[in-house]
Coordinates of C-alpha atoms in Angstrom, one line a residue:
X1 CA 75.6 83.6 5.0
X2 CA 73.9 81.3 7.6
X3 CA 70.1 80.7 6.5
X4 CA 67.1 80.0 9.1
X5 CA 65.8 76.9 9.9
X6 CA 62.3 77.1 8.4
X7 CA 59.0 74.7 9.1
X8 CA 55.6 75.6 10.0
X9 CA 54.8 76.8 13.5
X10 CA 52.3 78.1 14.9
X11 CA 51.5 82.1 14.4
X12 CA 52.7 84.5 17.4
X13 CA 51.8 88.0 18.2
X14 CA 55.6 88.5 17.0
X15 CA 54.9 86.8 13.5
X16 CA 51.7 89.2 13.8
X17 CA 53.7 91.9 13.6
X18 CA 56.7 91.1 11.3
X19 CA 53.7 90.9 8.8
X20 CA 52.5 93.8 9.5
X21 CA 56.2 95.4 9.1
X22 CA 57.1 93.4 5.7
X23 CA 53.8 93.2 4.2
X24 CA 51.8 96.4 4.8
X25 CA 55.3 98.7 4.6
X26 CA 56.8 101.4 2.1
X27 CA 58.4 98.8 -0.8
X28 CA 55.4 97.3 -1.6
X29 CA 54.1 96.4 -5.3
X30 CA 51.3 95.3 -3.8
X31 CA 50.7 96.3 -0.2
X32 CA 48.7 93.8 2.3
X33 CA 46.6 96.1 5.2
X34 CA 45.9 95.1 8.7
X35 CA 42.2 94.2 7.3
X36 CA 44.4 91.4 4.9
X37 CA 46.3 90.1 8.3
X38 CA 43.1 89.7 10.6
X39 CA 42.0 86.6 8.2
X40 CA 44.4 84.8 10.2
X41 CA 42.1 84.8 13.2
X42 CA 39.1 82.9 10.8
X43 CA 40.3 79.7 12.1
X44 CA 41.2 78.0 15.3
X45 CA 44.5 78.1 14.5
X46 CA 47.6 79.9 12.7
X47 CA 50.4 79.1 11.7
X48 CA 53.5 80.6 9.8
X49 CA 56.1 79.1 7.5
X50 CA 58.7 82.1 6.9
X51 CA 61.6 81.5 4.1
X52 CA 65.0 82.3 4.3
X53 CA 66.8 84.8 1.8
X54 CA 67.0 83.0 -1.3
X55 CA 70.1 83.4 -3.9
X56 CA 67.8 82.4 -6.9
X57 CA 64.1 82.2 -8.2
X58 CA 64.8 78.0 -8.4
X59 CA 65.9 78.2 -5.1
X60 CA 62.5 80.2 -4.0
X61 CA 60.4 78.1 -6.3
X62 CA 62.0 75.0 -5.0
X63 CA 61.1 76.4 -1.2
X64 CA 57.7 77.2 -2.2
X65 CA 56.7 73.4 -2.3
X66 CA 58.4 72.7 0.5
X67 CA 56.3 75.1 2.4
X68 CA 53.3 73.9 0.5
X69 CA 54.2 70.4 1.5
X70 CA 54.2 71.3 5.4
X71 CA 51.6 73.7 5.6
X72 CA 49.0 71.2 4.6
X73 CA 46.6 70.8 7.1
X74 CA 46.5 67.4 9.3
X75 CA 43.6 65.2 8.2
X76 CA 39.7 66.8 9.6
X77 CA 41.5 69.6 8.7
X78 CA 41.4 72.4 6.1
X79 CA 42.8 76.0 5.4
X80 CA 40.4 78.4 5.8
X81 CA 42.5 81.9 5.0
X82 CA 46.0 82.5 4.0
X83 CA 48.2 85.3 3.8
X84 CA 51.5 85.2 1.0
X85 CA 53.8 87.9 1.1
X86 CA 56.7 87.4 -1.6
X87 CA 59.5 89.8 -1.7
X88 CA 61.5 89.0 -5.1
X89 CA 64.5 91.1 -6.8
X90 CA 63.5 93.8 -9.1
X91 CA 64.6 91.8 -12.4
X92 CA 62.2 88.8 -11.6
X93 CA 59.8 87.9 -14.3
X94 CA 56.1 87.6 -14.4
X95 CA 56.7 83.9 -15.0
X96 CA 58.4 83.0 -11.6
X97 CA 56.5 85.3 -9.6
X98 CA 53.2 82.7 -10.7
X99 CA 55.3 79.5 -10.3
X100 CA 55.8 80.5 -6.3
X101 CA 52.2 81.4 -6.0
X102 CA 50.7 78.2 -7.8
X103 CA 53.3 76.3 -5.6
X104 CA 52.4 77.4 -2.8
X105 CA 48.4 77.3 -3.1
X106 CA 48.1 73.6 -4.0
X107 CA 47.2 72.9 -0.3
X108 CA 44.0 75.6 0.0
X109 CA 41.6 74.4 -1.2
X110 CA 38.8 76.6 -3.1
X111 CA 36.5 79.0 -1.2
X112 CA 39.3 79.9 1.1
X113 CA 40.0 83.5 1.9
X114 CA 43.8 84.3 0.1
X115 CA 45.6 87.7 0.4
X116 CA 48.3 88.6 -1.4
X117 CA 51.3 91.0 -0.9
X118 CA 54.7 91.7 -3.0
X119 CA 57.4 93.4 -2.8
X120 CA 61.1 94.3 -4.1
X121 CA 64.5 93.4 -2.4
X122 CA 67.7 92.6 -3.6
X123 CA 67.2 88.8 -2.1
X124 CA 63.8 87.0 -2.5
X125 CA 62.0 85.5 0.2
X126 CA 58.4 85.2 1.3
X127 CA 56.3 84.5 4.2
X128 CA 53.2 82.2 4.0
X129 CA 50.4 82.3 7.2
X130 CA 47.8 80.1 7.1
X131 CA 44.3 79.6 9.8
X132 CA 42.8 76.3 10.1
X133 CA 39.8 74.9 11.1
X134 CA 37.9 71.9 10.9
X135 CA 36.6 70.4 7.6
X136 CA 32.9 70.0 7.6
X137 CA 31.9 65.9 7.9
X138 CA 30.2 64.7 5.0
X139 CA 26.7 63.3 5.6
X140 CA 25.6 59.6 4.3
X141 CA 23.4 60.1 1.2
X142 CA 20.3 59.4 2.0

């Protein structure tokens, strides 16, 4: 089977509404809503990092900091929302399912608006979206 290139680019209406189709649809744990997907437009800019099907939760996990890794904002730069949908086989623990999510989340920083989807499939795979916007300069103290 021939996997997709993945990186981060930035979000299109068509990434718009392939998460809308995976993460607000019918095999959802937990379901997102399009309330959960207009975050993305917090920032002034979004971007997308999409995995390919993955054969094994070390293979996911392993992708996960990748993701994390090139989803970090450029310098003057922070995460201001993000949106993780994770789609993992029905026999995957508790335990893995938290090893993606604290991969992933090392990059957004605290006070940031997260949402959260999962879901069931034979393969595992997840989409991660993230809205940028400036960081705030700090001021001399005084």
């Amino acid at each position: 089977m021939e996997k997709k290139s993945t990186g981060k680019r930035l979000l299109r209406e068509t990434d718009h509404a392939l998460l809308k189709r995976v993460g607000c649809g019918d095999f959802s744990l937990i379901c997102l809503d399009m309330d959960d997907l207009t975050v993305l437009r917090e920032g002034e800019a979004a971007f997308l990092w999409e995995s390919p099907p993955c054969v094994s939760m070390d293979e996911m996990i392993s992708l996960a900091l990748l993701a994390a890794a090139e989803m970090a904002p450029e310098r003057g730069r922070k995460i201001v929302s993000a949106v993780l949908y994770v789609t993992v086989p029905w026999d995957t623990s508790l335990e893995s399912l938290d090893e993606i999510c604290r991969a992933i989340q090392w990059p957004i920083p605290k006070g940031a608006d997260i949402r959260f989807g999962c879901g069931f499939h034979k393969e595992g795979n997840f989409l991660l979206a993230t809205s940028e916007g400036r960081s705030e300069k700090r001021g001399k103290a005084q």
